[in-house]
Tab-separated table of C-alpha atoms in Angstrom:
chain	number	residue	atom	x	y	z
A	1	MET	CA	-4.658	15.214	5.131
A	2	ILE	CA	-2.869	12.248	6.732
A	3	GLU	CA	-5.869	9.942	6.171
A	4	TYR	CA	-6.071	10.945	2.517
A	5	GLN	CA	-2.351	10.334	1.956
A	6	ILE	CA	-2.490	6.934	3.656
A	7	ILE	CA	-5.467	5.749	1.607
A	8	MET	CA	-4.073	7.043	-1.692
A	9	THR	CA	-0.670	5.523	-0.925
A	10	LEU	CA	-2.374	2.156	-0.403
A	11	ASN	CA	-4.258	2.676	-3.657
A	12	GLY	CA	-0.938	3.469	-5.312
A	13	ALA	CA	0.534	0.198	-4.037
A	14	LEU	CA	-2.522	-1.696	-5.326
A	15	THR	CA	-2.166	0.071	-8.674
A	16	VAL	CA	1.440	-1.067	-9.007
A	17	LEU	CA	0.279	-4.613	-8.152
A	18	GLY	CA	-2.424	-4.381	-10.810
A	19	ILE	CA	0.112	-3.172	-13.378
A	20	ALA	CA	2.346	-6.132	-12.523
A	21	TYR	CA	-0.512	-8.580	-13.106
A	22	VAL	CA	-1.523	-6.929	-16.391
A	23	THR	CA	2.096	-7.236	-17.532
A	24	LEU	CA	2.160	-10.911	-16.469
A	25	ILE	CA	-1.100	-11.552	-18.347
A	26	PHE	CA	0.200	-10.184	-21.637
A	27	ASN	CA	3.559	-11.825	-21.103
A	28	LYS	CA	1.593	-15.077	-20.788
A	29	LEU	CA	-0.166	-14.337	-24.067
A	30	LYS	CA	2.890	-13.208	-26.025
A	31	SER	CA	3.442	-16.672	-27.550
A	32	TYR	CA	0.045	-16.238	-29.224
A	33	THR	CA	0.946	-12.863	-30.736
A	34	SER	CA	3.604	-13.856	-33.227
A	35	GLY	CA	5.577	-10.908	-34.574
A	36	LYS	CA	4.097	-8.552	-32.004
A	37	ARG	CA	5.957	-9.516	-28.861
A	38	HIS	CA	7.433	-6.019	-28.514
A	39	ALA	CA	3.926	-4.751	-27.773
A	40	VAL	CA	3.825	-6.481	-24.377
A	41	PHE	CA	6.238	-3.839	-23.074
A	42	GLY	CA	3.530	-1.183	-23.498
A	43	PRO	CA	1.718	-2.082	-20.264
A	44	LEU	CA	5.046	-2.088	-18.417
A	45	PHE	CA	5.969	1.349	-19.757
A	46	GLY	CA	2.536	2.730	-18.909
A	47	GLY	CA	2.883	1.263	-15.452
A	48	ILE	CA	6.182	3.036	-14.928
A	49	LEU	CA	4.524	6.324	-15.875
A	50	ILE	CA	1.703	5.713	-13.395
A	51	SER	CA	4.156	4.881	-10.628
A	52	ILE	CA	6.107	8.086	-11.302
A	53	GLY	CA	2.847	10.026	-11.235
A	54	PHE	CA	1.889	8.679	-7.839
A	55	LEU	CA	5.349	9.455	-6.464
A	56	CYS	CA	5.026	13.004	-7.777
A	57	ILE	CA	1.590	13.500	-6.259
A	58	MET	CA	2.540	12.139	-2.846
A	59	ARG	CA	5.670	14.247	-2.323
A	60	PRO	CA	6.593	17.916	-2.864
A	61	THR	CA	8.162	18.585	-6.281
A	62	SER	CA	9.354	21.592	-8.214
A	63	GLU	CA	7.189	23.147	-10.906
A	64	LEU	CA	9.565	21.852	-13.597
A	65	GLU	CA	9.295	18.269	-12.309
A	66	LYS	CA	5.504	18.512	-12.267
A	67	ASN	CA	5.414	19.754	-15.854
A	68	VAL	CA	7.713	16.988	-17.103
A	69	ILE	CA	5.789	14.250	-15.290
A	70	THR	CA	2.492	15.681	-16.531
A	71	LEU	CA	3.701	15.383	-20.123
A	72	LEU	CA	4.852	11.807	-19.524
A	73	LEU	CA	1.553	10.739	-17.988
A	74	LEU	CA	-0.507	12.354	-20.719
A	75	ALA	CA	1.633	10.489	-23.280
A	76	GLY	CA	1.187	7.218	-21.369
A	77	PRO	CA	-2.360	6.458	-22.585
A	78	GLY	CA	-1.204	6.997	-26.184
A	79	VAL	CA	1.622	4.502	-25.767
A	80	MET	CA	-0.732	1.932	-24.268
A	81	LEU	CA	-3.341	2.533	-26.964
A	82	TYR	CA	-0.708	1.750	-29.590
A	83	SER	CA	0.589	-1.326	-27.773
A	84	PHE	CA	-2.799	-2.900	-27.134
A	85	SER	CA	-3.992	-2.031	-30.646
A	86	THR	CA	-0.938	-3.824	-32.044
A	87	LEU	CA	-1.884	-6.864	-29.999
A	88	GLY	CA	-5.453	-6.640	-31.293
A	89	LEU	CA	-6.758	-6.228	-27.753
A	90	LEU	CA	-8.046	-2.670	-27.908
A	91	VAL	CA	-11.038	-2.550	-30.193
A	92	PRO	CA	-12.584	0.944	-29.818
A	93	THR	CA	-16.060	-0.072	-28.696
A	94	LYS	CA	-18.743	2.584	-28.221
A	95	ARG	CA	-18.560	2.086	-24.448
A	96	PHE	CA	-14.793	2.553	-24.344
A	97	VAL	CA	-14.872	5.655	-26.552
A	98	ALA	CA	-17.637	7.166	-24.398
A	99	GLN	CA	-15.743	6.415	-21.170
A	100	PHE	CA	-12.458	7.743	-22.573
A	101	LEU	CA	-14.092	10.993	-23.697
A	102	LEU	CA	-15.927	11.396	-20.383
A	103	ILE	CA	-12.687	11.128	-18.412
A	104	LEU	CA	-10.874	13.402	-20.836
A	105	SER	CA	-13.641	16.013	-20.697
A	106	SER	CA	-13.426	16.121	-16.893
A	107	ILE	CA	-10.391	18.362	-17.501
A	108	SER	CA	-12.936	21.144	-18.030
A	109	LEU	CA	-13.299	21.377	-14.228
A	110	VAL	CA	-9.572	21.536	-13.499
A	111	SER	CA	-9.191	25.307	-13.268
A	112	ARG	CA	-12.198	25.736	-10.975
A	113	PHE	CA	-11.178	23.610	-8.002
A	114	SER	CA	-7.481	22.848	-7.474
A	115	ASP	CA	-3.934	22.723	-8.771
A	116	THR	CA	-4.060	22.364	-12.551
A	117	THR	CA	-0.878	20.330	-12.921
A	118	ALA	CA	-1.849	17.761	-10.277
A	119	GLN	CA	-5.296	17.289	-11.811
A	120	LEU	CA	-3.835	16.846	-15.292
A	121	ILE	CA	-1.596	14.156	-13.835
A	122	TYR	CA	-4.643	12.455	-12.312
A	123	THR	CA	-6.423	12.599	-15.673
A	124	GLY	CA	-3.488	10.856	-17.351
A	125	VAL	CA	-3.476	8.196	-14.636
A	126	LEU	CA	-7.221	7.584	-14.966
A	127	LEU	CA	-7.013	7.311	-18.764
A	128	THR	CA	-4.193	4.801	-18.467
A	129	LEU	CA	-6.132	2.747	-15.919
A	130	LEU	CA	-9.198	2.783	-18.176
A	131	ILE	CA	-7.099	1.537	-21.097
A	132	MET	CA	-5.740	-1.337	-18.997
A	133	VAL	CA	-9.215	-2.285	-17.807
A	134	HIS	CA	-10.534	-2.218	-21.377
A	135	SER	CA	-7.619	-4.308	-22.661
A	136	LEU	CA	-8.577	-7.042	-20.197
A	137	LEU	CA	-12.215	-6.807	-21.262
A	138	MET	CA	-11.091	-7.504	-24.840
A	139	LEU	CA	-9.812	-10.954	-23.893
A	140	ARG	CA	-12.239	-13.367	-25.508
A	141	VAL	CA	-12.365	-15.952	-22.747
A	142	LEU	CA	-13.307	-14.324	-19.454
A	143	PRO	CA	-15.387	-15.757	-16.607
A	144	PRO	CA	-18.647	-13.723	-16.445
A	145	PHE	CA	-18.024	-12.538	-12.870
A	146	LEU	CA	-14.602	-11.097	-13.767
A	147	ARG	CA	-16.062	-9.392	-16.837
A	148	TYR	CA	-18.760	-7.734	-14.718
A	149	SER	CA	-16.143	-6.684	-12.147
A	150	LEU	CA	-14.094	-5.008	-14.864
A	151	LEU	CA	-17.149	-3.252	-16.293
A	152	ILE	CA	-18.093	-1.886	-12.878
A	153	SER	CA	-14.485	-0.825	-12.279
A	154	SER	CA	-14.352	1.082	-15.579
A	155	TRP	CA	-17.511	3.073	-14.792
A	156	LEU	CA	-16.295	3.814	-11.263
A	157	PHE	CA	-13.129	5.334	-12.749
A	158	VAL	CA	-15.306	7.502	-15.002
A	159	ALA	CA	-17.454	8.653	-12.073
A	160	TYR	CA	-14.374	9.399	-9.966
A	161	SER	CA	-12.862	11.523	-12.747
A	162	TRP	CA	-15.696	14.042	-12.301
A	163	VAL	CA	-16.156	14.051	-8.532
A	164	ARG	CA	-12.497	13.941	-7.451
A	165	TYR	CA	-12.317	17.753	-7.478
A	166	PHE	CA	-14.689	17.920	-4.507
A	167	ILE	CA	-12.469	15.958	-2.105
A	168	ASN	CA	-11.559	17.867	1.041
A	169	ARG	CA	-8.058	16.531	1.704
A	170	THR	CA	-7.752	18.270	5.081
A	171	SER	CA	-10.753	16.468	6.570
A	172	LEU	CA	-11.617	13.166	4.949
A	173	GLU	CA	-15.201	12.883	6.160
A	174	GLY	CA	-18.657	12.496	4.673
A	175	MET	CA	-18.727	13.114	0.923
A	176	SER	CA	-14.933	13.253	0.648
A	177	PHE	CA	-14.625	9.782	2.171
A	178	LEU	CA	-17.249	8.388	-0.230
A	179	ILE	CA	-15.410	9.843	-3.223
A	180	VAL	CA	-12.116	8.289	-2.128
A	181	LEU	CA	-13.978	5.021	-1.480
A	182	LEU	CA	-15.285	5.199	-5.056
A	183	TYR	CA	-11.738	5.274	-6.399
A	184	SER	CA	-10.552	2.579	-3.999
A	185	SER	CA	-13.401	0.301	-5.093
A	186	ALA	CA	-12.493	0.813	-8.765
A	187	VAL	CA	-8.847	-0.076	-8.113
A	188	ILE	CA	-9.710	-3.114	-5.962
A	189	LEU	CA	-12.130	-4.515	-8.561
A	190	TRP	CA	-9.558	-4.023	-11.329
A	191	VAL	CA	-6.703	-5.644	-9.381
A	192	TYR	CA	-8.949	-8.524	-8.231
A	193	SER	CA	-10.036	-9.144	-11.825
A	194	ALA	CA	-6.455	-9.009	-13.135
A	195	MET	CA	-5.355	-11.538	-10.497
A	196	GLY	CA	-8.291	-13.790	-11.373
A	197	ILE	CA	-7.551	-13.607	-15.108
A	198	TYR	CA	-3.882	-14.409	-14.573
A	199	ASP	CA	-4.775	-17.395	-12.400
A	200	TYR	CA	-7.233	-18.566	-15.070
A	201	LEU	CA	-4.614	-18.298	-17.831
A	202	ARG	CA	-1.949	-19.949	-15.687
A	203	ARG	CA	-4.152	-23.004	-15.256
A	204	TRP	CA	-5.242	-23.313	-18.882
A	205	LEU	CA	-2.277	-22.135	-20.979
């Protein structure tokens, strides 16, 4: 249990870092989105929802708090979809639609394995992360290596959405460790790519 909490807390910190870089990236691009500058606050708002979700998951909360935070996190992807669509950075490609539906459909396993509210929160988090990854993939000028890193990250999030129910949080060994490693790898690749994109834009814009 302690090992799982430590690793997921580190992942949570990396997620907040990734959100910060995504926000910086679109803040950097806002001068090229005349009349749509309000949309850059979407990633920031979605990031706040993710941060709240992680805080809720990592500490005991009342049933009312869980329900409220669940609603917020499920609304988060919608807010980000609107924001990135306004910026013209969220074209619904076949790959994105397939990945979004795959993560969303993983809810079908919620009632069979663990706490429904917590898993709904995780689904909202994963959808929001997928949206942020896809928004970066929609940037027209991306170094090939960073594009491949983002693609791999997006599919790792999809895979994790289905296997996360099988994690044994009391003893993080064997298969459970590999599943957590899957999620950690997805987060690391996304954050690394976001940092690389920001550095690229900082040098050329």
